JSON list of C-alpha atoms and ligand atoms in Angstrom, two decimals:
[
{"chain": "A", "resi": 1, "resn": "UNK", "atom": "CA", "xyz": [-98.11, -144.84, -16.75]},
{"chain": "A", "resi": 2, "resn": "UNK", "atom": "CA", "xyz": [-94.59, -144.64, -15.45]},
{"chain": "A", "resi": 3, "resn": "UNK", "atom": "CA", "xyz": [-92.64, -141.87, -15.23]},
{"chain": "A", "resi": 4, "resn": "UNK", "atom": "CA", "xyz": [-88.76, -141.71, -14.75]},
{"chain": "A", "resi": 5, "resn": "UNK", "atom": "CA", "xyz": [-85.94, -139.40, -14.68]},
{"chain": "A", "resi": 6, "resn": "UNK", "atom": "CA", "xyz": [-83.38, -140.40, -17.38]},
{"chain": "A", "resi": 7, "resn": "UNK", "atom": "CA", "xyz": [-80.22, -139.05, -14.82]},
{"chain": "A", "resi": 8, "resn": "UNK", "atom": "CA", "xyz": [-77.97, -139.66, -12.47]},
{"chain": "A", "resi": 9, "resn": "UNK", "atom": "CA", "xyz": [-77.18, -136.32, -10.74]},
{"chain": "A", "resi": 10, "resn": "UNK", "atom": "CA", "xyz": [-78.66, -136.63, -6.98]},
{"chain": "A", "resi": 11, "resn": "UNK", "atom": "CA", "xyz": [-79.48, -132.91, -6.42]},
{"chain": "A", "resi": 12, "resn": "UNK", "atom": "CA", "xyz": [-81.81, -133.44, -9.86]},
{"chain": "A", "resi": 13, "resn": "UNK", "atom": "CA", "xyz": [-83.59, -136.38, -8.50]},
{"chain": "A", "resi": 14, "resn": "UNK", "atom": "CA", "xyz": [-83.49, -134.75, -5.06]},
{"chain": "A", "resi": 15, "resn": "UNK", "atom": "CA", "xyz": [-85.67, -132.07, -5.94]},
{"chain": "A", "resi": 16, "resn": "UNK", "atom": "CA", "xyz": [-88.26, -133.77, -8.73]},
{"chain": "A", "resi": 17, "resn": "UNK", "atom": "CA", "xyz": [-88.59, -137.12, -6.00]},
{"chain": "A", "resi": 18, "resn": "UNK", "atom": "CA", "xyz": [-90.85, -134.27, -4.18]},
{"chain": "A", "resi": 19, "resn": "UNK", "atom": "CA", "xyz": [-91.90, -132.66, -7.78]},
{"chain": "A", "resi": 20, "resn": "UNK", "atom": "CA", "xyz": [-93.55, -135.47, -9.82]},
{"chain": "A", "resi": 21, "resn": "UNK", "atom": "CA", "xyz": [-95.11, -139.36, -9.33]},
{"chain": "A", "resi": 22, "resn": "UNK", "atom": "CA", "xyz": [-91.65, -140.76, -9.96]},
{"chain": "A", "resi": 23, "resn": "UNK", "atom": "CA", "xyz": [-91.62, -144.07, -11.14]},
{"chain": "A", "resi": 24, "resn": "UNK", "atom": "CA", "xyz": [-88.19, -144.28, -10.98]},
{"chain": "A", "resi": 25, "resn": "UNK", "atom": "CA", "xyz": [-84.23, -143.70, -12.51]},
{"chain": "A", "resi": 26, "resn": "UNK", "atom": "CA", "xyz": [-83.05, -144.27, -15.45]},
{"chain": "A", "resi": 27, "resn": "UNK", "atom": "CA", "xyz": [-78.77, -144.44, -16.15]},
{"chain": "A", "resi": 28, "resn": "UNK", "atom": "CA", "xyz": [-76.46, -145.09, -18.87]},
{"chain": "A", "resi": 29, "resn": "UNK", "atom": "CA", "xyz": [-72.51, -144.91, -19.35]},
{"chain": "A", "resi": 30, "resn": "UNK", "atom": "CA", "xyz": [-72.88, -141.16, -20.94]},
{"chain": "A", "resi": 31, "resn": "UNK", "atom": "CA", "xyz": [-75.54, -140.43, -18.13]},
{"chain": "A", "resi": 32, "resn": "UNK", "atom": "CA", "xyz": [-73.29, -141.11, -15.71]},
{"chain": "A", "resi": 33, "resn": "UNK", "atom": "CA", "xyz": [-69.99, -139.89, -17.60]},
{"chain": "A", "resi": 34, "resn": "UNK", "atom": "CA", "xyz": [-71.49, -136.29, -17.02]},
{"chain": "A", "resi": 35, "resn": "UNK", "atom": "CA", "xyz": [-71.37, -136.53, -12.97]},
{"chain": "A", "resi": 36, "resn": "UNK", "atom": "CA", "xyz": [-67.88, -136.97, -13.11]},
{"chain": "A", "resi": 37, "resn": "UNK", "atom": "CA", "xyz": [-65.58, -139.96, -11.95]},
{"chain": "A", "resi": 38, "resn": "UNK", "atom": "CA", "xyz": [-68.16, -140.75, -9.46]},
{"chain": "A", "resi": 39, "resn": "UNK", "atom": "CA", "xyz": [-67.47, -143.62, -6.74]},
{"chain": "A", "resi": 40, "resn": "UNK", "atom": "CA", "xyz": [-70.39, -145.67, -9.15]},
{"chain": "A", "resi": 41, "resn": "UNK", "atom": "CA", "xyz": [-71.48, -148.55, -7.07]},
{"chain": "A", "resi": 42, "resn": "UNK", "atom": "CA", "xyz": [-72.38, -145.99, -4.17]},
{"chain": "A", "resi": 43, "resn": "UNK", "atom": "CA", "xyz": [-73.48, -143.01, -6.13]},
{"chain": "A", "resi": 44, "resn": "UNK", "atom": "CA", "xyz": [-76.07, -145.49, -7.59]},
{"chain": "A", "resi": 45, "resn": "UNK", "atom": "CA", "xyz": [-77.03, -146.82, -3.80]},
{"chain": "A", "resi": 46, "resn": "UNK", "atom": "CA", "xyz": [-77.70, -143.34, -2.86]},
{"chain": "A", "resi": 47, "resn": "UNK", "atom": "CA", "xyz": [-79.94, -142.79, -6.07]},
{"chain": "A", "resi": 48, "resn": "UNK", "atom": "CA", "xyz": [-81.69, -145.85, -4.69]},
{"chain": "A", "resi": 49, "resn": "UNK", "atom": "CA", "xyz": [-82.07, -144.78, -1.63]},
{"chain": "A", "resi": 50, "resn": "UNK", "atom": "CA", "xyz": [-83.37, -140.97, -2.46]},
{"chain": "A", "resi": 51, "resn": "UNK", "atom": "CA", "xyz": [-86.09, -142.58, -5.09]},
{"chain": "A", "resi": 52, "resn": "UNK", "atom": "CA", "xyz": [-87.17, -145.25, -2.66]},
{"chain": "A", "resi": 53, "resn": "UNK", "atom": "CA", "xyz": [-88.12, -148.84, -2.00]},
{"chain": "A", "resi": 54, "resn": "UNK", "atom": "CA", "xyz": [-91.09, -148.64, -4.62]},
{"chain": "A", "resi": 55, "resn": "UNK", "atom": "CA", "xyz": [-89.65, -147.00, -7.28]},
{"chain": "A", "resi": 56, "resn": "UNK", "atom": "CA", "xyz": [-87.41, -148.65, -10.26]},
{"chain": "A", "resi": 57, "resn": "UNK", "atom": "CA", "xyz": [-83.68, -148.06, -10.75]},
{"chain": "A", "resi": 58, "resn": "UNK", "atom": "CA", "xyz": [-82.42, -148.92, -14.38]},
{"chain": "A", "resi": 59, "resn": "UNK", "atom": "CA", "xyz": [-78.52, -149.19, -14.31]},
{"chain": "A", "resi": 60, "resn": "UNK", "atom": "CA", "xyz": [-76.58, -150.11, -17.72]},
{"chain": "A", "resi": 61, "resn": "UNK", "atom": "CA", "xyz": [-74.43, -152.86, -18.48]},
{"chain": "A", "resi": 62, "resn": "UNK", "atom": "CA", "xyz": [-71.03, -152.22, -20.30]},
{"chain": "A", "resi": 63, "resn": "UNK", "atom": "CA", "xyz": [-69.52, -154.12, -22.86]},
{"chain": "A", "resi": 64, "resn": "UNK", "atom": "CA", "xyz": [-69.92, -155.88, -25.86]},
{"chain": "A", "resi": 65, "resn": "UNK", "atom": "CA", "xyz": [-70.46, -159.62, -25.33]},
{"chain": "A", "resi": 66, "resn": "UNK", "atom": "CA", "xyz": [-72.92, -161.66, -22.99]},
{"chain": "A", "resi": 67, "resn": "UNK", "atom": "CA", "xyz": [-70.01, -162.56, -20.29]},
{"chain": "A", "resi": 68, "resn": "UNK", "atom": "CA", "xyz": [-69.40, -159.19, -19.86]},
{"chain": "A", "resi": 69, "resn": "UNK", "atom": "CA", "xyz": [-73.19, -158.64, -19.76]},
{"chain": "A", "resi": 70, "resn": "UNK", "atom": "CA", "xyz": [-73.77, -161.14, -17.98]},
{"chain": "A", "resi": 71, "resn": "UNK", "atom": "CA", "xyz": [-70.89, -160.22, -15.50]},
{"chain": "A", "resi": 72, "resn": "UNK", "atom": "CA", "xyz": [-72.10, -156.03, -15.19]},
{"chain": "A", "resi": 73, "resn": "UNK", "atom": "CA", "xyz": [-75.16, -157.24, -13.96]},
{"chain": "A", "resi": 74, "resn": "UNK", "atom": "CA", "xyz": [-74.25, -159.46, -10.86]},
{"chain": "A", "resi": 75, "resn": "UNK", "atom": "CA", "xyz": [-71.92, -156.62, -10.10]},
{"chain": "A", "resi": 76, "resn": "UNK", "atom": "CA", "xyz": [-74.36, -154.41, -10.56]},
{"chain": "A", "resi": 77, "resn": "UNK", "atom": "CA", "xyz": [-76.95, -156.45, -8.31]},
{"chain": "A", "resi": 78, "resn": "UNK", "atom": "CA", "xyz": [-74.52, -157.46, -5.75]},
{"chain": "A", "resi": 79, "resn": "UNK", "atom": "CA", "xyz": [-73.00, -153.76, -5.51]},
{"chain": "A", "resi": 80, "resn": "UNK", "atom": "CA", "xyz": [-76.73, -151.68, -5.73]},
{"chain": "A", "resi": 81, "resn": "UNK", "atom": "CA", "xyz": [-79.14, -153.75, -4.84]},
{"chain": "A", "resi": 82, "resn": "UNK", "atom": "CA", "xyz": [-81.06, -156.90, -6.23]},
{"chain": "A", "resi": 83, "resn": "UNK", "atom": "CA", "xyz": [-83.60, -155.98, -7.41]},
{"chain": "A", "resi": 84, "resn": "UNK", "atom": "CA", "xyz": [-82.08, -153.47, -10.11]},
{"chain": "A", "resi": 85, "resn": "UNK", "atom": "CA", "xyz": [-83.47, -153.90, -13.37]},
{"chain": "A", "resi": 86, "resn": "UNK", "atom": "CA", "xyz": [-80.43, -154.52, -15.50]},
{"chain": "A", "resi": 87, "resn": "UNK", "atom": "CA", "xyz": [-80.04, -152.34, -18.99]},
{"chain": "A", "resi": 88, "resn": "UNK", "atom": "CA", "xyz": [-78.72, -154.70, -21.49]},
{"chain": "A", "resi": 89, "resn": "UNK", "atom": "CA", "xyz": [-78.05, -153.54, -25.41]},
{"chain": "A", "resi": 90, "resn": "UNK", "atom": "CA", "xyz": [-80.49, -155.84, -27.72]},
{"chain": "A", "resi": 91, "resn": "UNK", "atom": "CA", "xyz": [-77.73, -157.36, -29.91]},
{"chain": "A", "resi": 92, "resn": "UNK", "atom": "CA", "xyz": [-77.35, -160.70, -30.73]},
{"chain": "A", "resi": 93, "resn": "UNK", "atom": "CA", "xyz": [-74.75, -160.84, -27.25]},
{"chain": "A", "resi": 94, "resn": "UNK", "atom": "CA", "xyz": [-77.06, -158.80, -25.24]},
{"chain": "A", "resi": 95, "resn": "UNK", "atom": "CA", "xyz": [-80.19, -161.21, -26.24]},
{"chain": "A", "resi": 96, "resn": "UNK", "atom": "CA", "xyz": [-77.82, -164.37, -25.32]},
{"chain": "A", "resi": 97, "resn": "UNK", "atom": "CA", "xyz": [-76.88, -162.58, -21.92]},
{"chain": "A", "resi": 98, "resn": "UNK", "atom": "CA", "xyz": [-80.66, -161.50, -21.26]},
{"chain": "A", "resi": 99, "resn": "UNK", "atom": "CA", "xyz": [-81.92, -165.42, -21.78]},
{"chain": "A", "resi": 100, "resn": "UNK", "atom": "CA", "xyz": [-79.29, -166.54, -18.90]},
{"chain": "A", "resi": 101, "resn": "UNK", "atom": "CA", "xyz": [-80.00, -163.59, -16.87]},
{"chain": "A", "resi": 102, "resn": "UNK", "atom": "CA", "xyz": [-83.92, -164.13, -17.31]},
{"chain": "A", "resi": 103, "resn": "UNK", "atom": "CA", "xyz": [-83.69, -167.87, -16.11]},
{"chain": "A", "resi": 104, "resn": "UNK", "atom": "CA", "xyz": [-82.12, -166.57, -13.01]},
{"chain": "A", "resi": 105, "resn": "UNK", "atom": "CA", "xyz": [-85.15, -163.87, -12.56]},
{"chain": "A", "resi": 106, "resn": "UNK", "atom": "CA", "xyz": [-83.09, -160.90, -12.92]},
{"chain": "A", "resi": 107, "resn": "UNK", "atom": "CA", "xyz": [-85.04, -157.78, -13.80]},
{"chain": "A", "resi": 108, "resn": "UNK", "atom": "CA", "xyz": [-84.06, -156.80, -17.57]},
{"chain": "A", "resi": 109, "resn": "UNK", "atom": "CA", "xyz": [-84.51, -153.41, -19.87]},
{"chain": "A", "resi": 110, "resn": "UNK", "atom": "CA", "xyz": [-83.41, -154.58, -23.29]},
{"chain": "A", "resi": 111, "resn": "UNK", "atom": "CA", "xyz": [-82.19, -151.14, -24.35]},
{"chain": "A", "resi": 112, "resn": "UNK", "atom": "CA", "xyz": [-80.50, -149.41, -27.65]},
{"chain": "A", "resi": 113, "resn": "UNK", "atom": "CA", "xyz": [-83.48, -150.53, -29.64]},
{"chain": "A", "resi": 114, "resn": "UNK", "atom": "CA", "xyz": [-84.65, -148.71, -32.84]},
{"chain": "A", "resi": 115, "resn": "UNK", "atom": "CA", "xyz": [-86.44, -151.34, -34.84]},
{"chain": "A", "resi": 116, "resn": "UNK", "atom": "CA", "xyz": [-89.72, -153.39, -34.48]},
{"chain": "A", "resi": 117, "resn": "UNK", "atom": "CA", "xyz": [-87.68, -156.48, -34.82]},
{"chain": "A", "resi": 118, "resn": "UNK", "atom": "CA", "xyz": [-85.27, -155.90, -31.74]},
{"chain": "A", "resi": 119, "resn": "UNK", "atom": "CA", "xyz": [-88.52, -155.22, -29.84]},
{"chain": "A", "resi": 120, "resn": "UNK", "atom": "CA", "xyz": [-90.13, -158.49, -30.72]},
{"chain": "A", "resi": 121, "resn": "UNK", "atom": "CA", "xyz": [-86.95, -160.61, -29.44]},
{"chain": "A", "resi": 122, "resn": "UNK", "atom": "CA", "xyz": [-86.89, -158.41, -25.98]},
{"chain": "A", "resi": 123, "resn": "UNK", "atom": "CA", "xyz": [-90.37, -159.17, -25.70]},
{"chain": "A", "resi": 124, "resn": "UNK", "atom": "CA", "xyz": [-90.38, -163.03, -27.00]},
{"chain": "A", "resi": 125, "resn": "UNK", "atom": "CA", "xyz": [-86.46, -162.99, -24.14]},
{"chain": "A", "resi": 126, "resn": "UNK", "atom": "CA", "xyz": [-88.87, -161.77, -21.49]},
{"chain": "A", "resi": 127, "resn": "UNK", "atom": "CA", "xyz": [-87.51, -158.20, -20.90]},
{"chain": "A", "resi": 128, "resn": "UNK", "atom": "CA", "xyz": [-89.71, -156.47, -18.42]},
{"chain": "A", "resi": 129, "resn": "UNK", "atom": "CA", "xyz": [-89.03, -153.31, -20.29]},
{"chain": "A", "resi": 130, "resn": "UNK", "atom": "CA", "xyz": [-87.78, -152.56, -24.08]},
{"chain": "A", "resi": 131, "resn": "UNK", "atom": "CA", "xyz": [-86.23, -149.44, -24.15]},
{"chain": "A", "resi": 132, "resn": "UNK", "atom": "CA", "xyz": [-86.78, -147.45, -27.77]},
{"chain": "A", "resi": 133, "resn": "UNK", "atom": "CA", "xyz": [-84.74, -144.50, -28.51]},
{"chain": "A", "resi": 134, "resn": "UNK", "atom": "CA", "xyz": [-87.36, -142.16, -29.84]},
{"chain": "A", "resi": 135, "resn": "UNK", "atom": "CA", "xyz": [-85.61, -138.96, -30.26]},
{"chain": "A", "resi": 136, "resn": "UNK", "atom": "CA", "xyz": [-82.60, -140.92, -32.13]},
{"chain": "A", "resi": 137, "resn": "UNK", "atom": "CA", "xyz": [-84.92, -142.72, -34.15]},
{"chain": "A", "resi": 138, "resn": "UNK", "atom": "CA", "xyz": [-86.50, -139.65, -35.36]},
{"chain": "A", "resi": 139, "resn": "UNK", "atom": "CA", "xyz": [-83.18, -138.23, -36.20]},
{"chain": "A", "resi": 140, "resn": "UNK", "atom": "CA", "xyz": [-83.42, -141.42, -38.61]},
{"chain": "A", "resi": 141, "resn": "UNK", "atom": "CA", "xyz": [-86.58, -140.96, -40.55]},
{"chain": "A", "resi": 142, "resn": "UNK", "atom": "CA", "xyz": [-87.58, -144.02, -38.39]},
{"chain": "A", "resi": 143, "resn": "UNK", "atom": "CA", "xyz": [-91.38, -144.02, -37.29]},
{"chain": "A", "resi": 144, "resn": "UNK", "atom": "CA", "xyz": [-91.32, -143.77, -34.05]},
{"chain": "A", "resi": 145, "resn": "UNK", "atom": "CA", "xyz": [-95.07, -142.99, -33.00]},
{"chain": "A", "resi": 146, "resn": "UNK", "atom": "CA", "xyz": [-95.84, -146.43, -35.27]},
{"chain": "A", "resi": 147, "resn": "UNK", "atom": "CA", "xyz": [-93.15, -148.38, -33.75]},
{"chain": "A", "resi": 148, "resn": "UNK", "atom": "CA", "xyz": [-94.45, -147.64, -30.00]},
{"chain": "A", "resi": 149, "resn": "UNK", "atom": "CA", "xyz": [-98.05, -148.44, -31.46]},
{"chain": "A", "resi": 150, "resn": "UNK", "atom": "CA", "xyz": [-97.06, -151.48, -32.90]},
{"chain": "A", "resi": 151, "resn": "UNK", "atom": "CA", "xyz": [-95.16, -152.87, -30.03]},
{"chain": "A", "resi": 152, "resn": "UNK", "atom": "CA", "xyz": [-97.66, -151.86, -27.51]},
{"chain": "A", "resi": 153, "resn": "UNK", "atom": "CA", "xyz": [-100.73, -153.67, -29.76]},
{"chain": "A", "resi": 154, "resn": "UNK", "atom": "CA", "xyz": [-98.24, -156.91, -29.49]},
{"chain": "A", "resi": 155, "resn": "UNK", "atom": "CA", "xyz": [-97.78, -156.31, -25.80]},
{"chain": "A", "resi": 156, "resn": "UNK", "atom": "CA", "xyz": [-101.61, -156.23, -25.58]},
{"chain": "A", "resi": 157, "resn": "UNK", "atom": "CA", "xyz": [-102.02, -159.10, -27.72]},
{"chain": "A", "resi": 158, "resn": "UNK", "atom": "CA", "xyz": [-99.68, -161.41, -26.04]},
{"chain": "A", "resi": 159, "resn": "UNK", "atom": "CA", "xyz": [-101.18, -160.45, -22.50]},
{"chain": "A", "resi": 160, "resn": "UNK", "atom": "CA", "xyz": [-97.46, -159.59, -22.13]},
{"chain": "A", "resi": 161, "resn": "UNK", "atom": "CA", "xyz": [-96.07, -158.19, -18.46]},
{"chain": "A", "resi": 162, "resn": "UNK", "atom": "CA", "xyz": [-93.28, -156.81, -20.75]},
{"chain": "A", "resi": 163, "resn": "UNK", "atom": "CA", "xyz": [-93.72, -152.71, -21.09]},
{"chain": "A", "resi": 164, "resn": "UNK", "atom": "CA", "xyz": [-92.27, -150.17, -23.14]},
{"chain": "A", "resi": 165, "resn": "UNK", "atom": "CA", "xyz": [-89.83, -147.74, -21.69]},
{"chain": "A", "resi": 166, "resn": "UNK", "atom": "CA", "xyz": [-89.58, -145.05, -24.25]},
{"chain": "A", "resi": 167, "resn": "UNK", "atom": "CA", "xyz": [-86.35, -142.93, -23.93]},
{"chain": "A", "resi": 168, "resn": "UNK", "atom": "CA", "xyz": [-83.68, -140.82, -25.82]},
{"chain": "A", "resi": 169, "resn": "UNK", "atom": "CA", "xyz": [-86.44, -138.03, -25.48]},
{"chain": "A", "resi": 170, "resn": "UNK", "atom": "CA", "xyz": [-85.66, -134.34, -26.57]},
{"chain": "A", "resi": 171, "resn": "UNK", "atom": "CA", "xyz": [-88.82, -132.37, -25.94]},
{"chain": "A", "resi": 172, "resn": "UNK", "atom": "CA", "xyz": [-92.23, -133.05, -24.67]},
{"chain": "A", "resi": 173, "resn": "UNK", "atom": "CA", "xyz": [-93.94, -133.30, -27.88]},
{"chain": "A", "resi": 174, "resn": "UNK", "atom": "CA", "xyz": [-92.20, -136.57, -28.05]},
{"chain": "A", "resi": 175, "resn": "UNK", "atom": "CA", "xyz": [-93.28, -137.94, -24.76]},
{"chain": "A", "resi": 176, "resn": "UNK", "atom": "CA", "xyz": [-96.58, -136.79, -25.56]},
{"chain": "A", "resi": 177, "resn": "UNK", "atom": "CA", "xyz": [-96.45, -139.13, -28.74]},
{"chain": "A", "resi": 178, "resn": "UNK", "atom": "CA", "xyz": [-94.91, -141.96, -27.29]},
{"chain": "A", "resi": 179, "resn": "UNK", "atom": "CA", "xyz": [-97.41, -142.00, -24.30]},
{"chain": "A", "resi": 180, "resn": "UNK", "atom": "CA", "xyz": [-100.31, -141.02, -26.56]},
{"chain": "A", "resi": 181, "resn": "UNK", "atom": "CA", "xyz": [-99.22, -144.01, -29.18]},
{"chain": "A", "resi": 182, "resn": "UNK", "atom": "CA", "xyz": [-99.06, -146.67, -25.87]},
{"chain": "A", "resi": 183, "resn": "UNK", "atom": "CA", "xyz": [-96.04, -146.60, -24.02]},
{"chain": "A", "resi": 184, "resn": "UNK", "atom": "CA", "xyz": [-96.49, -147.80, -20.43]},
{"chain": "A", "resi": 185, "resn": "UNK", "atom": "CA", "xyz": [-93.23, -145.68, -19.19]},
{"chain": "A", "resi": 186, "resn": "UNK", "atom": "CA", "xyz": [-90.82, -142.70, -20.44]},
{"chain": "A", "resi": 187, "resn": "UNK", "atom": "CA", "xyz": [-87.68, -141.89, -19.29]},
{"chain": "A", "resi": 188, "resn": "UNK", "atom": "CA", "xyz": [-86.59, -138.18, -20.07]},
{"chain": "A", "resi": 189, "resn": "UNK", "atom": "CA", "xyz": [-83.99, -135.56, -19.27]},
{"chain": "A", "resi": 190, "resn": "UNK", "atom": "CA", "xyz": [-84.77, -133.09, -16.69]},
{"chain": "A", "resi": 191, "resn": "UNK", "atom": "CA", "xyz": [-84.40, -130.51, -19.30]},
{"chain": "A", "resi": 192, "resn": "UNK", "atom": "CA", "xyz": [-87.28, -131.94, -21.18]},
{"chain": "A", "resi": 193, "resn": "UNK", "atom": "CA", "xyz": [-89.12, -131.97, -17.74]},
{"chain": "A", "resi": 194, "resn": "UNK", "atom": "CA", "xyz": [-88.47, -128.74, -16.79]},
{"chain": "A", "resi": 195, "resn": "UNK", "atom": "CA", "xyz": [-89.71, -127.68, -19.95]},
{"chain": "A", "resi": 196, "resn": "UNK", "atom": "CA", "xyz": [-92.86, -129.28, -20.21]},
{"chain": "A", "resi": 197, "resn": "UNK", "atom": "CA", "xyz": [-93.87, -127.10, -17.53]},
{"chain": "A", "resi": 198, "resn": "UNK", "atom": "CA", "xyz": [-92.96, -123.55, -18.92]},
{"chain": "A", "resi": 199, "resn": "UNK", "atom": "CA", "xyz": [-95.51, -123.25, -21.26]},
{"chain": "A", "resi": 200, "resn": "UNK", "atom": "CA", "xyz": [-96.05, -119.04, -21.52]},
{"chain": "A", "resi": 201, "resn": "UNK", "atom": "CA", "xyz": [-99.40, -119.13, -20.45]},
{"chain": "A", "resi": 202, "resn": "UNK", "atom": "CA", "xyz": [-98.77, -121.38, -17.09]},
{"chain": "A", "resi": 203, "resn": "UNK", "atom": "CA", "xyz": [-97.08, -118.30, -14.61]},
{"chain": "A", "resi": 204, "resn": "UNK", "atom": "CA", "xyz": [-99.65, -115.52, -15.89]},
{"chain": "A", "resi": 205, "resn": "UNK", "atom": "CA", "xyz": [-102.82, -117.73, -15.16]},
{"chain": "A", "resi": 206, "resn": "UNK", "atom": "CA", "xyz": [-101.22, -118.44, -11.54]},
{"chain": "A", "resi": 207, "resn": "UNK", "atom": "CA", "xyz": [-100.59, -114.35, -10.71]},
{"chain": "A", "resi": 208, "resn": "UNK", "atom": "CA", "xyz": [-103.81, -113.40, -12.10]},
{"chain": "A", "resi": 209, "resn": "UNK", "atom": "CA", "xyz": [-105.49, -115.48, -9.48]},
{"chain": "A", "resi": 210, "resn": "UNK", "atom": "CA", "xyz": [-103.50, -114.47, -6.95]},
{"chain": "A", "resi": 211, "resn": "UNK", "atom": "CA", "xyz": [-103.91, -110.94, -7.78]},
{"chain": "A", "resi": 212, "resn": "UNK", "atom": "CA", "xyz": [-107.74, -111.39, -8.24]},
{"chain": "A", "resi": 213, "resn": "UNK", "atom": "CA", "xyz": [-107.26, -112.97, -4.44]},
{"chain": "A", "resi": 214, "resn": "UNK", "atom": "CA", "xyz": [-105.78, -110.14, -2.70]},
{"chain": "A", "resi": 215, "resn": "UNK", "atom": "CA", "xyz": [-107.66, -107.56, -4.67]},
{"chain": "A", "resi": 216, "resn": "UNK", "atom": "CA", "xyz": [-110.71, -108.59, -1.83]},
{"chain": "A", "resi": 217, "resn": "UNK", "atom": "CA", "xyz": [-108.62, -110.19, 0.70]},
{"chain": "A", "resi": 218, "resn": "UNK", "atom": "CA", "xyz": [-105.51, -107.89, 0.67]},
{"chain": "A", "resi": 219, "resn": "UNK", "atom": "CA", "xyz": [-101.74, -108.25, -0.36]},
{"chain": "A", "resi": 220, "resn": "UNK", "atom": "CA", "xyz": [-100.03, -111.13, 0.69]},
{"chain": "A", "resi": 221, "resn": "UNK", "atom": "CA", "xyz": [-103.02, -113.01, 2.24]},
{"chain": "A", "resi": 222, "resn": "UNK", "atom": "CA", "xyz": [-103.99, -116.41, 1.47]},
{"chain": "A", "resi": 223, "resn": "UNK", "atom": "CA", "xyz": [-106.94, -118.77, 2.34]},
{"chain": "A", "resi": 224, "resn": "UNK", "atom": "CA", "xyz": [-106.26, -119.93, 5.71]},
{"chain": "B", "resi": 1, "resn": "E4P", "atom": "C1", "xyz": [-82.12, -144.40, -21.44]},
{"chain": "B", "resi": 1, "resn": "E4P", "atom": "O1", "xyz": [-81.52, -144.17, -20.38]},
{"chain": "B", "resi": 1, "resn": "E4P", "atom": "C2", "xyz": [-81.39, -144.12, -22.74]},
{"chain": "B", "resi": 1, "resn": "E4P", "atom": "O2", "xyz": [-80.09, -144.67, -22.64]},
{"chain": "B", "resi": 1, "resn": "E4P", "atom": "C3", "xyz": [-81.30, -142.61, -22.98]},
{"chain": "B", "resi": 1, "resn": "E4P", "atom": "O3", "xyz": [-82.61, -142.06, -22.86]},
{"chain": "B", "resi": 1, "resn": "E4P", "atom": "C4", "xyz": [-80.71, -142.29, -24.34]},
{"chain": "B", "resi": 1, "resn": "E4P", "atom": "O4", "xyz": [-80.91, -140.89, -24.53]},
{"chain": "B", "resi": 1, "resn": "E4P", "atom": "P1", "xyz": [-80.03, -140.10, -25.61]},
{"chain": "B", "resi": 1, "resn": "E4P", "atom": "O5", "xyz": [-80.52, -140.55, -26.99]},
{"chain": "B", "resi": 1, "resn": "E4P", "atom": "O6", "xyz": [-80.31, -138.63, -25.37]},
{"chain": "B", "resi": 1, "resn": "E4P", "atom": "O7", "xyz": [-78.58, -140.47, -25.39]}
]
C-alpha cells in the first residue's frame, strides 16, 4: 500500500515526511496554482529532495495534444529529475504521448480517468499507475468502489506491474473504500489526512492514560 500526499506546499510535506510512511507526492496544475507563481522547476526539486530518494514524485503534464505531452515531460525530467513519474491525461493525445514516452522507459501516471475503459488502455499503454478520480466520480453517480475492484481484479489477472493510484479524495471514508476495494496507492489532501486522525474518541483515550499514569507515578512523569 502506498500512501501519498496529493500537494505541493513544502511546509505540508515538511511536517507529514516525519508524520506518516510516505510513499510519495502527488501535483497537478490547480495543486500547484494554490502555492502561488512559484519558481516550478525548483519548487518541485525541493519537494524531491524533502520526500527523498525512495519515495515517488508525480508531476503533471500541461496541454492538450501528445507533442505538448510529450514535450512537459522531458522538461519535466530534465528540470526535476529523471526518474519523475510523468502525469499524463488518458485521452486519445495523452494515450499517443504515453506509447512514445513508454518506449523510452519514462515513468507514466495516466491520470483524469473516470471510466473502466480509460483504465484498460493505461493499463494495456503500460502506465505504472492509473490515476481514478474517486471523489469526482462519485459526484457523478459513477461506481467508484466497483471501478477500483474491477481494475484491480484485471491488474491481478494480467500479473500487471501497473497499480492504481486512487485520487480526487474528499474524506477518509473514500480512501477507506478505494483501499478496501484494491487500490495499491491513494493520493489525498492533507485536509483529508488531518482528518482521518480526529476521530472524537482518539485525544480522550490518550489523556485518560496519561492521567491513569501520573495518578501512581505523579504529574508530569513518564516511563523513563
Ligand atoms: C491527483 O493529483 C489528482 O489530480 C487530484 O487528486 C484531483 O483531485 P481533485 O478532484 O480534488 O481536483
Amino acid at each position: 500500500m502506498e500512501l501519498y500526499l496529493d500537494t505541493a506546499n513544502i511546509e505540508t510535506i515538511k511536517h507529514y515526511v516525519d508524520v506518516i510512511a510516505l510513499a510519495g507526492v502527488t501535483s497537478n496544475p490547480t495543486i500547484v496554482k494554490k502555492e502561488g507563481k512559484i519558481d516550478f522547476f525548483n519548487h518541485m526539486k525541493q519537494i524531491k529532495d524533502i520526500i527523498g530518494p525512495q519515495a515517488k514524485l508525480h508531476v503533471q503534464a500541461v496541454g492538450q495534444t501528445r507533442e505538448d505531452f510529450i514535450q512537459d515531460a522531458y522538461s519535466i525530467l530534465e528540470g526535476i529529475a529523471p526518474d519523475v513519474f510523468v502525469k499524463i491525461p488518458t485521452t486519445e493525445e495523452g494515450l499517443a504521448a504515453i506509447k512514445v514516452l513508454k518506449q523510452e522507459k519514462v515513468n507514466i501516471t495516466a491520470t483524469a480517468v473516470y471510466t473502466e475503459f480509460q483504465a484498460y488502455l493505461a493499463l494495456a499503454a503500460g502506465a505504472d499507475y492509473i490515476a481514478p478520480y474517486y471523489n469526482r466520480m462519485r459526484n457523478m453517480n459513477i461506481d467508484a468502489p466497483s471501478f477500483v475492484r474491477n481494475i484491480a481484479d484485471q491488474i491481478a489477472r494480467e500479473k500487471s506491474n501497473s497499480k492504481i493510484l486512487a485520487a480526487s479524495f474528499h474524506n477518509v471514508e473514500q480512501v477507506n473504500a478505494a483501499l478496501r476495494n484494491g487500490a495499491q496507492a491513494v493520493t489525498m489532501g492533507p485536509d483529508v489526512l488531518t482528518s482521518g486522525l480526529e476521530m472524537p474518541a482518539i485525544a480522550p483515550a490518550v489523556t485518560a492514560f496519561q492521567t491513569d499514569w501520573e495518578s501512581i507515578y505523579g504529574v508530569g512523569s513518564s516511563i523513563t
